[in-house]
CSV table of C-alpha atoms and ligand atoms in Angstrom, one decimal:
chain,number,residue,atom,x,y,z
A,44,MET,CA,55.8,12.6,5.0
A,45,ARG,CA,53.9,14.5,2.3
A,46,ILE,CA,54.0,12.7,-1.1
A,47,ASP,CA,54.2,14.1,-4.7
A,48,LEU,CA,50.9,13.2,-6.1
A,49,ASP,CA,52.8,12.4,-9.5
A,50,ASN,CA,55.3,9.9,-7.7
A,51,VAL,CA,53.1,6.9,-8.5
A,52,LYS,CA,55.7,4.5,-6.8
A,53,ALA,CA,55.5,6.5,-3.6
A,54,LEU,CA,51.7,6.5,-3.8
A,55,ARG,CA,51.6,2.8,-4.2
A,56,GLU,CA,54.2,2.4,-1.3
A,57,LEU,CA,52.1,4.2,1.0
A,58,ASP,CA,49.0,2.5,0.2
A,59,SER,CA,49.4,-0.7,2.2
A,60,ALA,CA,45.7,-2.1,1.5
A,61,GLY,CA,45.8,-1.9,-2.1
A,62,MET,CA,43.2,0.9,-2.2
A,63,LEU,CA,44.3,2.4,-5.5
A,64,GLU,CA,44.5,-0.9,-7.2
A,65,ALA,CA,40.9,-1.6,-5.9
A,66,ALA,CA,39.6,1.6,-7.3
A,67,TRP,CA,41.2,0.9,-10.6
A,68,ASN,CA,39.5,-2.3,-10.7
A,69,LEU,CA,35.9,-0.8,-9.8
A,70,PRO,CA,34.8,-1.2,-13.6
A,71,GLU,CA,35.5,-4.9,-13.4
A,72,GLN,CA,34.2,-5.4,-9.9
A,73,CYS,CA,30.8,-3.8,-10.9
A,74,ALA,CA,30.5,-6.5,-13.9
A,75,GLN,CA,31.6,-9.2,-11.6
A,76,ALA,CA,29.1,-8.2,-9.0
A,77,TRP,CA,26.2,-8.4,-11.6
A,78,SER,CA,27.3,-11.9,-12.3
A,79,LEU,CA,27.6,-13.1,-8.7
A,80,ALA,CA,23.9,-12.1,-8.0
A,81,GLN,CA,22.8,-14.4,-11.0
A,82,ASP,CA,23.6,-17.9,-9.3
A,83,PRO,CA,22.4,-17.9,-5.8
A,84,PRO,CA,18.8,-19.4,-5.3
A,85,LEU,CA,16.1,-17.0,-4.8
A,86,PRO,CA,13.8,-16.6,-2.1
A,87,GLN,CA,10.2,-17.5,-2.6
A,88,ILE,CA,8.5,-14.6,-4.4
A,89,ALA,CA,6.0,-12.9,-2.0
A,90,ASP,CA,3.7,-9.9,-2.3
A,91,TRP,CA,6.3,-7.5,-0.7
A,92,ARG,CA,5.1,-4.1,0.5
A,93,HIS,CA,8.4,-2.7,1.7
A,94,LEU,CA,12.2,-3.3,1.0
A,95,LEU,CA,14.7,-2.8,3.8
A,96,VAL,CA,18.5,-2.8,3.4
A,97,THR,CA,20.4,-3.2,6.8
A,98,GLY,CA,24.1,-2.7,7.1
A,99,LEU,CA,26.6,-0.2,8.4
A,100,GLY,CA,29.2,2.1,6.6
A,101,GLY,CA,30.6,1.0,3.6
A,102,SER,CA,28.0,-2.0,3.5
A,103,ALA,CA,25.0,0.5,4.0
A,104,ILE,CA,25.8,3.1,1.4
A,105,GLY,CA,24.7,0.7,-1.6
A,106,GLY,CA,21.2,0.7,0.3
A,107,ASP,CA,21.0,4.3,-0.4
A,108,LEU,CA,22.1,4.1,-3.7
A,109,LEU,CA,19.4,1.7,-4.2
A,110,ARG,CA,16.9,3.9,-2.5
A,111,VAL,CA,17.4,6.9,-4.5
A,112,PHE,CA,18.1,4.8,-7.8
A,113,ALA,CA,15.0,2.7,-7.3
A,114,ALA,CA,12.6,5.7,-6.3
A,115,ASP,CA,11.0,6.1,-9.7
A,116,LYS,CA,11.5,2.3,-10.7
A,117,LEU,CA,10.4,0.1,-7.8
A,118,GLY,CA,6.6,-0.2,-7.0
A,119,ILE,CA,7.5,-0.3,-3.1
A,120,PRO,CA,9.6,2.0,-0.9
A,121,VAL,CA,13.1,1.3,0.2
A,122,LEU,CA,14.4,2.1,3.6
A,123,VAL,CA,18.0,2.0,4.8
A,124,ASN,CA,18.4,0.7,8.4
A,125,ARG,CA,21.7,1.2,10.1
A,126,ASP,CA,21.0,-0.1,13.6
A,127,TYR,CA,20.8,-2.9,15.9
A,128,THR,CA,16.9,-3.0,15.7
A,129,LEU,CA,14.2,-2.9,12.8
A,130,PRO,CA,11.4,-0.4,12.5
A,131,TRP,CA,8.1,-1.7,13.8
A,132,PHE,CA,6.6,-1.8,10.3
A,133,VAL,CA,8.8,-4.6,9.4
A,134,ASN,CA,7.1,-7.8,9.0
A,135,ARG,CA,6.5,-10.9,6.7
A,136,GLU,CA,5.6,-8.1,3.9
A,137,THR,CA,9.3,-7.0,3.9
A,138,LEU,CA,12.1,-8.1,1.7
A,139,VAL,CA,15.3,-7.6,3.5
A,140,PHE,CA,18.8,-7.3,2.1
A,141,ALA,CA,21.3,-7.9,5.1
A,142,VAL,CA,24.6,-6.5,3.9
A,143,SER,CA,27.8,-6.8,5.4
A,144,TYR,CA,31.3,-7.0,3.9
A,145,SER,CA,33.0,-8.7,6.7
A,146,GLY,CA,29.9,-10.5,7.8
A,147,ASN,CA,30.8,-10.0,11.4
A,148,THR,CA,29.4,-6.3,12.1
A,149,GLU,CA,27.4,-6.7,15.3
A,150,GLU,CA,24.5,-4.3,14.5
A,151,THR,CA,23.9,-5.9,11.1
A,152,LEU,CA,23.9,-9.6,12.8
A,153,SER,CA,21.6,-8.0,15.6
A,154,ALA,CA,19.1,-6.6,12.7
A,155,TYR,CA,19.4,-9.8,10.7
A,156,GLY,CA,18.3,-11.7,13.7
A,157,ALA,CA,15.2,-9.6,14.2
A,158,ALA,CA,14.5,-9.8,10.5
A,159,ARG,CA,14.4,-13.5,10.8
A,160,GLU,CA,12.2,-13.5,13.8
A,161,ARG,CA,9.5,-11.2,12.2
A,162,GLY,CA,9.3,-13.5,9.3
A,163,THR,CA,10.5,-11.3,6.7
A,164,THR,CA,12.2,-12.7,3.3
A,165,VAL,CA,16.0,-12.0,3.9
A,166,VAL,CA,18.9,-12.1,1.2
A,167,ALA,CA,22.2,-11.7,2.8
A,168,ILE,CA,25.2,-10.2,0.8
A,169,THR,CA,28.8,-10.8,2.3
A,170,THR,CA,32.1,-12.4,2.1
A,171,GLY,CA,31.3,-14.9,4.7
A,172,GLY,CA,31.9,-14.3,8.4
A,173,GLU,CA,29.1,-15.0,11.0
A,174,LEU,CA,26.3,-13.5,8.6
A,175,GLY,CA,27.5,-16.1,6.0
A,176,ARG,CA,27.5,-18.8,8.5
A,177,ARG,CA,24.1,-18.0,10.0
A,178,ALA,CA,22.4,-17.5,6.8
A,179,ALA,CA,23.7,-20.9,5.4
A,180,ASP,CA,22.2,-22.3,8.5
A,181,ASP,CA,18.9,-20.8,8.1
A,182,GLY,CA,18.6,-21.4,4.5
A,183,VAL,CA,18.8,-17.8,3.4
A,184,PRO,CA,19.9,-17.1,0.1
A,185,VAL,CA,23.5,-15.5,0.2
A,186,VAL,CA,25.2,-13.5,-2.5
A,187,ARG,CA,29.1,-14.4,-1.8
A,188,ILE,CA,31.3,-11.7,-2.7
A,189,PRO,CA,35.1,-11.9,-2.9
A,190,THR,CA,37.1,-10.9,0.1
A,191,GLY,CA,40.4,-9.0,0.5
A,192,ILE,CA,39.6,-5.4,0.1
A,193,GLN,CA,38.2,-2.6,2.3
A,194,PRO,CA,34.4,-2.6,2.5
A,195,ARG,CA,34.3,1.0,1.3
A,196,ALA,CA,36.4,-0.4,-1.8
A,197,ALA,CA,33.5,-2.9,-2.5
A,198,THR,CA,30.7,-0.4,-3.4
A,199,GLY,CA,30.0,-2.6,-6.6
A,200,TYR,CA,29.9,-6.0,-4.8
A,201,LEU,CA,27.9,-4.4,-2.0
A,202,PHE,CA,25.5,-2.6,-4.3
A,203,ILE,CA,25.1,-4.1,-7.7
A,204,PRO,CA,24.1,-7.7,-6.4
A,205,MET,CA,20.7,-5.9,-5.2
A,206,LEU,CA,20.1,-4.9,-8.7
A,207,GLY,CA,20.5,-8.4,-9.9
A,208,ILE,CA,18.4,-10.1,-7.3
A,209,LEU,CA,15.7,-7.7,-7.8
A,210,GLU,CA,15.6,-8.2,-11.5
A,211,ARG,CA,15.6,-11.8,-11.0
A,212,LEU,CA,12.5,-11.4,-8.8
A,213,GLY,CA,10.7,-9.4,-11.2
A,214,LEU,CA,10.9,-6.0,-9.4
A,215,LEU,CA,13.4,-4.3,-11.5
A,216,PHE,CA,14.0,-4.4,-15.4
A,217,GLY,CA,17.1,-3.7,-17.8
A,218,MET,CA,19.5,-3.6,-15.0
A,219,GLU,CA,22.2,-5.4,-17.0
A,220,ALA,CA,22.4,-2.6,-19.4
A,221,GLU,CA,22.7,-0.1,-16.6
A,222,VAL,CA,25.7,-1.8,-15.0
A,223,THR,CA,27.3,-2.2,-18.4
A,224,GLY,CA,26.9,1.5,-18.6
A,225,VAL,CA,28.4,2.0,-15.2
A,226,SER,CA,31.4,-0.2,-15.9
A,227,ALA,CA,32.1,1.2,-19.5
A,228,HIS,CA,32.1,4.9,-18.3
A,229,LEU,CA,34.2,4.3,-15.3
A,230,ARG,CA,36.7,2.4,-17.3
A,231,GLU,CA,36.9,6.0,-19.2
A,232,LEU,CA,37.2,8.0,-16.1
A,233,ARG,CA,40.1,5.8,-14.5
A,234,GLY,CA,42.4,7.2,-17.2
A,235,ARG,CA,41.7,10.6,-16.0
A,236,TYR,CA,41.5,10.0,-12.3
A,237,GLY,CA,44.0,7.1,-11.9
A,238,PRO,CA,47.4,7.6,-10.1
A,239,GLU,CA,49.5,7.4,-13.7
A,240,THR,CA,47.6,10.7,-14.7
A,241,PRO,CA,49.7,13.7,-13.8
A,242,ALA,CA,48.1,16.3,-11.6
A,243,ARG,CA,48.0,18.7,-14.5
A,244,ASP,CA,45.6,16.6,-16.3
A,245,ASN,CA,44.0,14.9,-13.3
A,246,PRO,CA,40.8,16.7,-11.6
A,247,ALA,CA,41.1,14.3,-8.7
A,248,LYS,CA,44.5,15.2,-7.9
A,249,GLN,CA,43.8,18.8,-8.5
A,250,LEU,CA,40.7,18.6,-6.1
A,251,ALA,CA,42.9,16.9,-3.3
A,252,ALA,CA,45.5,19.6,-3.6
A,253,ASN,CA,42.8,22.2,-3.2
A,254,LEU,CA,41.5,20.6,-0.1
A,255,GLN,CA,44.6,20.2,1.6
A,256,HIS,CA,44.5,22.0,5.2
A,257,ARG,CA,40.8,22.6,4.6
A,258,LEU,CA,37.6,21.2,5.8
A,259,PRO,CA,35.5,19.6,3.0
A,260,VAL,CA,31.7,20.5,3.2
A,261,ILE,CA,30.0,18.4,0.3
A,262,TRP,CA,26.5,19.7,-0.8
A,263,GLY,CA,24.5,17.4,-3.2
A,264,ALA,CA,20.9,17.4,-4.1
A,265,THR,CA,18.0,15.2,-2.9
A,266,GLY,CA,17.0,12.6,-5.5
A,267,THR,CA,20.4,12.9,-7.5
A,268,THR,CA,23.5,13.5,-5.8
A,269,GLU,CA,22.6,13.0,-2.1
A,270,VAL,CA,24.3,9.6,-1.7
A,271,VAL,CA,27.3,10.9,-3.3
A,272,ALA,CA,27.7,13.7,-0.9
A,273,GLN,CA,27.4,11.2,2.0
A,274,ARG,CA,29.9,9.1,0.4
A,275,TRP,CA,32.4,11.8,-0.2
A,276,LYS,CA,32.2,12.5,3.2
A,277,GLY,CA,32.8,9.0,4.2
A,278,GLN,CA,35.7,8.7,2.1
A,279,PHE,CA,37.6,11.8,3.2
A,280,ASN,CA,37.0,10.5,7.0
A,281,GLU,CA,38.1,7.0,6.3
A,282,ASN,CA,40.7,7.3,3.4
A,283,ALA,CA,42.2,10.7,4.4
A,284,LYS,CA,41.5,10.4,8.3
A,285,ALA,CA,40.2,14.0,8.1
A,286,PRO,CA,36.8,15.5,9.2
A,287,ALA,CA,34.2,16.3,6.5
A,288,TYR,CA,30.5,17.0,6.5
A,289,TRP,CA,27.7,16.8,4.0
A,290,ASN,CA,24.3,18.1,3.4
A,291,VAL,CA,21.6,18.3,0.6
A,292,PHE,CA,19.8,20.9,-1.2
A,293,PRO,CA,17.1,22.2,-0.9
A,294,GLU,CA,17.2,21.5,2.8
A,295,LEU,CA,20.5,23.1,3.5
A,296,ASN,CA,18.9,26.3,2.3
A,297,HIS,CA,16.5,26.2,5.4
A,298,ASN,CA,19.3,26.0,8.1
A,299,GLU,CA,22.8,25.2,7.3
A,300,VAL,CA,23.4,28.2,5.0
A,301,VAL,CA,22.5,30.5,7.9
A,302,GLY,CA,25.6,29.6,9.7
A,303,PHE,CA,28.2,31.3,7.6
A,304,GLU,CA,28.7,34.3,9.5
A,305,GLN,CA,31.2,33.3,12.1
A,306,PRO,CA,33.8,32.2,13.6
A,307,GLU,CA,35.5,33.8,10.7
A,308,ASP,CA,38.7,31.8,11.2
A,309,LEU,CA,36.7,28.4,11.0
A,310,LEU,CA,34.9,29.5,7.9
A,311,GLY,CA,37.9,30.4,6.1
A,312,ARG,CA,39.2,27.0,6.4
A,313,ILE,CA,35.9,25.3,4.9
A,314,TRP,CA,35.8,24.5,1.4
A,315,LEU,CA,32.2,23.9,-0.1
A,316,ILE,CA,31.8,21.1,-2.9
A,317,VAL,CA,28.7,21.4,-4.6
A,318,LEU,CA,28.0,18.2,-6.7
A,319,ARG,CA,25.5,18.9,-9.6
A,320,ASP,CA,23.7,16.6,-12.1
A,321,GLU,CA,21.7,17.1,-15.0
A,322,GLN,CA,18.5,15.9,-13.5
A,323,ASP,CA,18.8,18.3,-10.4
A,324,HIS,CA,15.5,20.0,-10.0
A,325,PRO,CA,15.7,23.6,-11.9
A,326,ARG,CA,14.8,25.4,-8.6
A,327,VAL,CA,17.6,23.4,-6.9
A,328,ARG,CA,20.0,24.7,-9.6
A,329,LEU,CA,19.0,28.3,-9.1
A,330,ARG,CA,19.3,27.7,-5.3
A,331,MET,CA,22.9,26.4,-6.0
A,332,LYS,CA,23.7,29.7,-7.8
A,333,VAL,CA,21.9,32.1,-5.1
A,334,THR,CA,23.6,30.3,-2.5
A,335,ARG,CA,27.0,30.6,-4.0
A,336,GLU,CA,26.6,34.3,-4.0
A,337,MET,CA,25.6,34.2,-0.3
A,338,VAL,CA,28.5,32.3,1.0
A,339,LYS,CA,31.3,32.9,-1.3
A,340,LYS,CA,33.0,35.6,0.6
A,341,ALA,CA,33.2,33.4,3.8
A,342,ALA,CA,34.2,29.8,2.4
A,343,GLY,CA,35.7,28.4,-0.9
A,344,TRP,CA,33.7,26.9,-3.4
A,345,THR,CA,34.0,24.3,-6.0
A,346,GLU,CA,31.2,22.8,-8.3
A,347,VAL,CA,31.5,19.4,-9.8
A,348,ASP,CA,29.4,17.9,-12.6
A,349,SER,CA,28.6,14.2,-13.0
A,350,SER,CA,29.1,12.9,-16.3
A,351,GLY,CA,27.8,9.6,-18.2
A,352,PRO,CA,25.2,8.0,-20.4
A,353,THR,CA,22.8,7.0,-17.5
A,354,GLY,CA,21.5,8.2,-14.2
A,355,LEU,CA,23.4,5.4,-12.5
A,356,ALA,CA,26.8,6.0,-14.5
A,357,ARG,CA,26.6,9.8,-13.5
A,358,VAL,CA,26.1,9.0,-9.7
A,359,TYR,CA,29.2,6.6,-10.1
A,360,SER,CA,31.1,9.1,-12.0
A,361,LEU,CA,30.9,11.3,-8.8
A,362,ILE,CA,31.7,8.5,-6.6
A,363,TYR,CA,34.8,7.7,-8.3
A,364,LEU,CA,36.1,11.1,-8.4
A,365,GLY,CA,35.7,11.3,-4.7
A,366,ASP,CA,37.2,8.0,-4.2
A,367,TYR,CA,40.3,9.0,-6.0
A,368,ALA,CA,40.4,12.4,-4.4
A,369,SER,CA,40.3,11.2,-1.0
A,370,MET,CA,43.1,8.9,-1.4
A,371,TYR,CA,45.3,11.7,-2.9
A,372,LEU,CA,44.3,13.7,0.1
A,373,ALA,CA,45.5,11.0,2.4
A,374,ALA,CA,48.7,10.9,0.3
A,375,LEU,CA,49.3,14.6,0.7
A,376,ALA,CA,49.3,14.1,4.5
A,377,GLY,CA,51.7,11.2,4.1
A,378,ILE,CA,48.6,8.8,5.4
A,379,ASP,CA,47.9,5.2,4.3
A,380,PRO,CA,44.3,5.4,3.0
A,381,GLY,CA,43.6,1.8,3.6
A,382,PRO,CA,43.5,0.8,7.3
A,383,VAL,CA,40.9,2.1,9.4
A,384,GLN,CA,42.4,1.4,13.1
A,385,VAL,CA,39.8,3.4,14.9
A,386,ILE,CA,36.8,1.4,13.4
A,387,ASP,CA,38.9,-1.7,14.2
A,388,PHE,CA,39.6,-0.4,17.7
A,389,LEU,CA,35.9,0.2,18.3
A,390,LYS,CA,34.8,-3.2,17.0
A,391,ASN,CA,37.4,-4.9,19.3
A,392,GLU,CA,36.4,-2.8,22.3
A,393,LEU,CA,32.6,-3.7,21.6
A,394,ALA,CA,33.5,-7.5,21.4
A,395,LYS,CA,35.1,-7.5,24.8
A,396,HIS,CA,31.5,-6.9,26.3
A,397,GLU,CA,29.3,-9.4,24.8
B,407,F6R,C1,35.8,0.0,6.1
B,407,F6R,C2,34.3,0.7,6.0
B,407,F6R,C3,33.4,0.5,7.3
B,407,F6R,C4,32.6,-0.9,7.2
B,407,F6R,C5,31.8,-0.7,8.4
B,407,F6R,C6,30.8,-2.0,8.5
B,407,F6R,O1,36.3,0.1,5.0
B,407,F6R,O2,34.0,0.8,5.0
B,407,F6R,O3,32.4,1.6,7.3
B,407,F6R,O4,31.9,-0.8,6.0
B,407,F6R,O5,32.5,-0.8,9.6
B,407,F6R,O6,31.6,-3.3,8.3
B,407,F6R,P1,31.1,-4.2,7.2
B,407,F6R,O7,31.1,-3.8,6.0
B,407,F6R,O8,32.3,-5.3,7.4
B,407,F6R,O9,29.9,-4.9,7.8
């Protein structure tokens, strides 16, 4: 049953896993995630030449956040691995974060095993599960994060500890101020996006209403909003149980943009959301403008700007908007945003075939 987005009681009743509450608590989660990274023993410092984050879904996106955020701060490249196996180059000179909220994701456990075999330095981030057990047995440092929410609602716990550990290892600096900036900005934004704020003043509810019965296609820009575009797509999938797609400028100008001629009935259902940031390359800004003129007759178009005092706060400002909009989109279709039965089913089916 369709829910009126201003009926807060109905929104909460529909939300069996407390997704709205977890989103509201994201500022505090970020602050706590920083503290959690301060205690675990550190691995022995080595002359690492690469950093690899291995995980899936909600546990992998923090790796992408790190990859983009650290591109102009870390002296070594960051690679995100969403697989059972590891790339050939991974060796003793690789620092590996093995990230799994549940600690039971088979691809991550397999990659963890491979990382140990190759003699890499591993740090685990998990609530426990099999990864927690294996790491404890292997003497691998573990950042233990609280259990009880969906992995995709734990983006603070799954990303920020990496900043804390990297700072303690002397590889990043000034991260506490970054995290404080994110928390403070999200605290402001939840007053705008949260369920108590009526639709007329709430950009997240307005965006959801706009996307109802449409196919969201989210376009970000490489180096600024690329991870947000991917995150929004995942949140529309997992929270609203709806299809969504993402891509990035400038690459999409070399292929995807050509595909707006037919079929007309499908194109008419597509709604493009373009994510913008003040650090977008000026030529990318121009591309967005020109592209809008090219596709606006075929599909809908909304532009969304990031806000906030720092690059990371700006990225989180957009993540937050997408998180809320996807939950409201679920509510508009009468769908519980929390459970992801399809993922659970797949994991259970796979578990039957050891
Ligand atoms: C569910 C979610 C999923 C999981 C993924 C991996 O909320 O976001 O994408 O993150 O299935 O599971 P974990 O995070 O437990 O390793």
